[in-house]
PDB file of C-alpha atoms in Angstrom:
ATOM      1  CA  UNK A   1     -70.459 -30.329  -4.704  1.00  0.00           C
ATOM      2  CA  UNK A   2     -69.589 -30.253  -8.378  1.00  0.00           C
ATOM      3  CA  UNK A   3     -66.059 -30.754  -9.669  1.00  0.00           C
ATOM      4  CA  UNK A   4     -65.808 -27.204 -11.026  1.00  0.00           C
ATOM      5  CA  UNK A   5     -66.200 -25.714  -7.538  1.00  0.00           C
ATOM      6  CA  UNK A   6     -63.571 -28.110  -6.166  1.00  0.00           C
ATOM      7  CA  UNK A   7     -60.986 -27.159  -8.791  1.00  0.00           C
ATOM      8  CA  UNK A   8     -61.407 -23.374  -8.897  1.00  0.00           C
ATOM      9  CA  UNK A   9     -60.069 -22.616  -5.381  1.00  0.00           C
ATOM     10  CA  UNK A  10     -56.915 -24.613  -6.131  1.00  0.00           C
ATOM     11  CA  UNK A  11     -56.513 -22.783  -9.462  1.00  0.00           C
ATOM     12  CA  UNK A  12     -56.681 -19.447  -7.625  1.00  0.00           C
ATOM     13  CA  UNK A  13     -54.123 -20.552  -5.022  1.00  0.00           C
ATOM     14  CA  UNK A  14     -51.691 -21.870  -7.605  1.00  0.00           C
ATOM     15  CA  UNK A  15     -52.334 -18.860  -9.844  1.00  0.00           C
ATOM     16  CA  UNK A  16     -51.450 -16.536  -6.973  1.00  0.00           C
ATOM     17  CA  UNK A  17     -48.298 -18.553  -6.316  1.00  0.00           C
ATOM     18  CA  UNK A  18     -46.870 -18.700  -9.830  1.00  0.00           C
ATOM     19  CA  UNK A  19     -45.662 -15.400 -11.240  1.00  0.00           C
ATOM     20  CA  UNK A  20     -44.629 -16.599 -14.700  1.00  0.00           C
ATOM     21  CA  UNK A  21     -44.636 -19.877 -16.600  1.00  0.00           C
ATOM     22  CA  UNK A  22     -42.472 -20.630 -19.610  1.00  0.00           C
ATOM     23  CA  UNK A  23     -42.996 -23.941 -21.419  1.00  0.00           C
ATOM     24  CA  UNK A  24     -40.744 -25.599 -23.991  1.00  0.00           C
ATOM     25  CA  UNK A  25     -42.030 -28.548 -26.052  1.00  0.00           C
ATOM     26  CA  UNK A  26     -39.944 -31.719 -26.254  1.00  0.00           C
ATOM     27  CA  UNK A  27     -37.126 -31.568 -28.804  1.00  0.00           C
ATOM     28  CA  UNK A  28     -37.281 -33.382 -32.138  1.00  0.00           C
ATOM     29  CA  UNK A  29     -33.884 -34.884 -31.254  1.00  0.00           C
ATOM     30  CA  UNK A  30     -33.726 -35.874 -27.553  1.00  0.00           C
ATOM     31  CA  UNK A  31     -30.047 -36.864 -27.942  1.00  0.00           C
ATOM     32  CA  UNK A  32     -29.002 -33.235 -27.482  1.00  0.00           C
ATOM     33  CA  UNK A  33     -30.778 -33.096 -24.118  1.00  0.00           C
ATOM     34  CA  UNK A  34     -29.222 -36.445 -23.188  1.00  0.00           C
ATOM     35  CA  UNK A  35     -25.753 -35.108 -24.073  1.00  0.00           C
ATOM     36  CA  UNK A  36     -26.358 -32.052 -21.881  1.00  0.00           C
ATOM     37  CA  UNK A  37     -27.490 -34.256 -18.985  1.00  0.00           C
ATOM     38  CA  UNK A  38     -24.414 -36.468 -19.333  1.00  0.00           C
ATOM     39  CA  UNK A  39     -22.145 -33.411 -19.495  1.00  0.00           C
ATOM     40  CA  UNK A  40     -23.679 -31.987 -16.310  1.00  0.00           C
ATOM     41  CA  UNK A  41     -23.261 -35.368 -14.568  1.00  0.00           C
ATOM     42  CA  UNK A  42     -19.595 -35.627 -15.588  1.00  0.00           C
ATOM     43  CA  UNK A  43     -18.846 -32.115 -14.352  1.00  0.00           C
ATOM     44  CA  UNK A  44     -21.142 -31.984 -11.322  1.00  0.00           C
ATOM     45  CA  UNK A  45     -18.339 -31.246  -8.844  1.00  0.00           C
ATOM     46  CA  UNK A  46     -16.590 -28.536 -10.816  1.00  0.00           C
ATOM     47  CA  UNK A  47     -17.496 -25.098 -12.154  1.00  0.00           C
ATOM     48  CA  UNK A  48     -18.982 -24.896 -15.639  1.00  0.00           C
ATOM     49  CA  UNK A  49     -19.606 -21.991 -18.002  1.00  0.00           C
ATOM     50  CA  UNK A  50     -21.618 -21.200 -21.078  1.00  0.00           C
ATOM     51  CA  UNK A  51     -19.394 -20.146 -23.965  1.00  0.00           C
ATOM     52  CA  UNK A  52     -20.730 -18.194 -26.943  1.00  0.00           C
ATOM     53  CA  UNK A  53     -19.409 -18.635 -30.470  1.00  0.00           C
ATOM     54  CA  UNK A  54     -17.670 -15.276 -30.036  1.00  0.00           C
ATOM     55  CA  UNK A  55     -15.755 -16.689 -27.040  1.00  0.00           C
ATOM     56  CA  UNK A  56     -17.734 -14.837 -24.363  1.00  0.00           C
ATOM     57  CA  UNK A  57     -17.904 -16.940 -21.182  1.00  0.00           C
ATOM     58  CA  UNK A  58     -20.598 -16.892 -18.519  1.00  0.00           C
ATOM     59  CA  UNK A  59     -20.179 -18.930 -15.308  1.00  0.00           C
ATOM     60  CA  UNK A  60     -23.168 -21.170 -14.444  1.00  0.00           C
ATOM     61  CA  UNK A  61     -24.302 -21.080 -10.810  1.00  0.00           C
ATOM     62  CA  UNK A  62     -25.243 -24.305  -8.969  1.00  0.00           C
ATOM     63  CA  UNK A  63     -28.904 -23.223  -9.040  1.00  0.00           C
ATOM     64  CA  UNK A  64     -28.909 -22.729 -12.808  1.00  0.00           C
ATOM     65  CA  UNK A  65     -27.019 -26.004 -13.236  1.00  0.00           C
ATOM     66  CA  UNK A  66     -29.762 -27.795 -11.272  1.00  0.00           C
ATOM     67  CA  UNK A  67     -32.482 -26.276 -13.490  1.00  0.00           C
ATOM     68  CA  UNK A  68     -30.546 -27.315 -16.604  1.00  0.00           C
ATOM     69  CA  UNK A  69     -30.093 -30.867 -15.283  1.00  0.00           C
ATOM     70  CA  UNK A  70     -33.806 -31.283 -14.487  1.00  0.00           C
ATOM     71  CA  UNK A  71     -34.784 -29.827 -17.852  1.00  0.00           C
ATOM     72  CA  UNK A  72     -32.303 -32.018 -19.739  1.00  0.00           C
ATOM     73  CA  UNK A  73     -33.664 -35.188 -18.114  1.00  0.00           C
ATOM     74  CA  UNK A  74     -37.265 -34.291 -18.926  1.00  0.00           C
ATOM     75  CA  UNK A  75     -36.477 -33.270 -22.512  1.00  0.00           C
ATOM     76  CA  UNK A  76     -34.417 -36.425 -23.033  1.00  0.00           C
ATOM     77  CA  UNK A  77     -37.457 -38.473 -21.978  1.00  0.00           C
ATOM     78  CA  UNK A  78     -39.629 -36.643 -24.518  1.00  0.00           C
ATOM     79  CA  UNK A  79     -41.465 -34.409 -22.049  1.00  0.00           C
ATOM     80  CA  UNK A  80     -42.194 -30.715 -22.354  1.00  0.00           C
ATOM     81  CA  UNK A  81     -40.560 -28.545 -19.694  1.00  0.00           C
ATOM     82  CA  UNK A  82     -42.213 -25.698 -17.805  1.00  0.00           C
ATOM     83  CA  UNK A  83     -40.248 -23.301 -15.654  1.00  0.00           C
ATOM     84  CA  UNK A  84     -42.292 -21.552 -12.983  1.00  0.00           C
ATOM     85  CA  UNK A  85     -41.233 -18.271 -11.462  1.00  0.00           C
ATOM     86  CA  UNK A  86     -42.158 -18.148  -7.763  1.00  0.00           C
ATOM     87  CA  UNK A  87     -41.591 -15.285  -5.336  1.00  0.00           C
ATOM     88  CA  UNK A  88     -38.812 -15.680  -2.744  1.00  0.00           C
ATOM     89  CA  UNK A  89     -41.207 -14.929   0.147  1.00  0.00           C
ATOM     90  CA  UNK A  90     -44.750 -16.312   0.189  1.00  0.00           C
ATOM     91  CA  UNK A  91     -47.940 -15.570   2.078  1.00  0.00           C
ATOM     92  CA  UNK A  92     -49.356 -18.282   4.333  1.00  0.00           C
ATOM     93  CA  UNK A  93     -51.939 -19.173   1.689  1.00  0.00           C
ATOM     94  CA  UNK A  94     -49.318 -19.395  -1.064  1.00  0.00           C
ATOM     95  CA  UNK A  95     -46.997 -21.469   1.148  1.00  0.00           C
ATOM     96  CA  UNK A  96     -49.828 -23.856   2.015  1.00  0.00           C
ATOM     97  CA  UNK A  97     -50.638 -24.278  -1.697  1.00  0.00           C
ATOM     98  CA  UNK A  98     -46.982 -24.957  -2.507  1.00  0.00           C
ATOM     99  CA  UNK A  99     -46.709 -27.646   0.178  1.00  0.00           C
ATOM    100  CA  UNK A 100     -50.107 -29.126  -0.635  1.00  0.00           C
ATOM    101  CA  UNK A 101     -51.450 -28.361   2.839  1.00  0.00           C
ATOM    102  CA  UNK A 102     -54.459 -26.495   4.104  1.00  0.00           C
ATOM    103  CA  UNK A 103     -53.831 -23.233   5.943  1.00  0.00           C
ATOM    104  CA  UNK A 104     -54.553 -24.811   9.370  1.00  0.00           C
ATOM    105  CA  UNK A 105     -51.894 -27.500   8.852  1.00  0.00           C
ATOM    106  CA  UNK A 106     -49.376 -24.865   7.786  1.00  0.00           C
ATOM    107  CA  UNK A 107     -50.160 -22.749  10.857  1.00  0.00           C
ATOM    108  CA  UNK A 108     -49.540 -25.828  13.006  1.00  0.00           C
ATOM    109  CA  UNK A 109     -46.074 -26.235  11.447  1.00  0.00           C
ATOM    110  CA  UNK A 110     -45.382 -22.560  12.156  1.00  0.00           C
ATOM    111  CA  UNK A 111     -46.626 -22.867  15.765  1.00  0.00           C
ATOM    112  CA  UNK A 112     -44.445 -25.960  16.290  1.00  0.00           C
ATOM    113  CA  UNK A 113     -41.391 -24.016  15.087  1.00  0.00           C
ATOM    114  CA  UNK A 114     -40.883 -26.214  12.024  1.00  0.00           C
ATOM    115  CA  UNK A 115     -41.287 -23.240   9.669  1.00  0.00           C
ATOM    116  CA  UNK A 116     -40.083 -19.737  10.538  1.00  0.00           C
ATOM    117  CA  UNK A 117     -42.183 -16.728   9.581  1.00  0.00           C
ATOM    118  CA  UNK A 118     -40.581 -13.402   8.746  1.00  0.00           C
ATOM    119  CA  UNK A 119     -41.540 -10.108  10.370  1.00  0.00           C
ATOM    120  CA  UNK A 120     -43.774  -9.402   7.364  1.00  0.00           C
ATOM    121  CA  UNK A 121     -45.765 -12.599   8.011  1.00  0.00           C
ATOM    122  CA  UNK A 122     -44.323 -14.342   4.958  1.00  0.00           C
ATOM    123  CA  UNK A 123     -42.389 -17.588   4.670  1.00  0.00           C
ATOM    124  CA  UNK A 124     -39.114 -17.914   2.774  1.00  0.00           C
ATOM    125  CA  UNK A 125     -39.253 -20.205  -0.246  1.00  0.00           C
ATOM    126  CA  UNK A 126     -35.910 -21.730   0.815  1.00  0.00           C
ATOM    127  CA  UNK A 127     -37.422 -22.740   4.184  1.00  0.00           C
ATOM    128  CA  UNK A 128     -40.410 -24.322   2.436  1.00  0.00           C
ATOM    129  CA  UNK A 129     -38.192 -26.254   0.022  1.00  0.00           C
ATOM    130  CA  UNK A 130     -35.985 -27.462   2.906  1.00  0.00           C
ATOM    131  CA  UNK A 131     -39.062 -28.540   4.891  1.00  0.00           C
ATOM    132  CA  UNK A 132     -40.446 -30.405   1.888  1.00  0.00           C
ATOM    133  CA  UNK A 133     -37.111 -32.194   1.404  1.00  0.00           C
ATOM    134  CA  UNK A 134     -36.965 -33.182   5.101  1.00  0.00           C
ATOM    135  CA  UNK A 135     -40.495 -34.598   4.837  1.00  0.00           C
ATOM    136  CA  UNK A 136     -39.583 -36.482   1.663  1.00  0.00           C
ATOM    137  CA  UNK A 137     -36.472 -38.025   3.232  1.00  0.00           C
ATOM    138  CA  UNK A 138     -38.380 -38.991   6.397  1.00  0.00           C
ATOM    139  CA  UNK A 139     -41.154 -40.536   4.306  1.00  0.00           C
ATOM    140  CA  UNK A 140     -38.656 -42.596   2.279  1.00  0.00           C
ATOM    141  CA  UNK A 141     -36.912 -43.759   5.470  1.00  0.00           C
ATOM    142  CA  UNK A 142     -40.275 -44.817   6.899  1.00  0.00           C
ATOM    143  CA  UNK A 143     -41.108 -46.757   3.721  1.00  0.00           C
ATOM    144  CA  UNK A 144     -37.716 -48.500   3.830  1.00  0.00           C
ATOM    145  CA  UNK A 145     -38.309 -49.468   7.463  1.00  0.00           C
ATOM    146  CA  UNK A 146     -41.751 -50.865   6.608  1.00  0.00           C
ATOM    147  CA  UNK A 147     -40.226 -52.869   3.747  1.00  0.00           C
ATOM    148  CA  UNK A 148     -37.527 -54.296   6.059  1.00  0.00           C
ATOM    149  CA  UNK A 149     -40.173 -55.302   8.617  1.00  0.00           C
ATOM    150  CA  UNK A 150     -42.243 -56.919   5.879  1.00  0.00           C
ATOM    151  CA  UNK A 151     -39.205 -58.912   4.691  1.00  0.00           C
ATOM    152  CA  UNK A 152     -38.513 -60.083   8.254  1.00  0.00           C
ATOM    153  CA  UNK A 153     -42.107 -61.247   8.628  1.00  0.00           C
ATOM    154  CA  UNK A 154     -41.972 -63.087   5.306  1.00  0.00           C
ATOM    155  CA  UNK A 155     -38.852 -65.066   6.243  1.00  0.00           C
TER     156      UNK A 155
END
């Protein structure tokens, strides 16, 4: 099987998943992004707002704050930033692509009750993100346990 045939199905799955992509190149002066990141860190437990030069204020939601924080870190490190627009409810194929699973593995998670499916047969993006985070935390805990066991064996 040639590489082109291996890549194309993934391109279609990801293409179906992503509705819009906006990319910003890294800034000429990363200090501005660093200042924004530091500001967001200092004020992470309190409301913040954008204020225009005319004095107009716009409250910033926690979700927008999180996007700004991730973008500021990447820009500070000299990376371009892409923001992907993804639908709130995904088909099984789109959900599998997002989680990096094949459709059969996703169906197993649904059958085991780990991921709820809506009456329209779609999965909520919030459920997929929560599942991914649970898997990430469990994986890190497992790695920490393996490291502790390795240290015990070494001593």
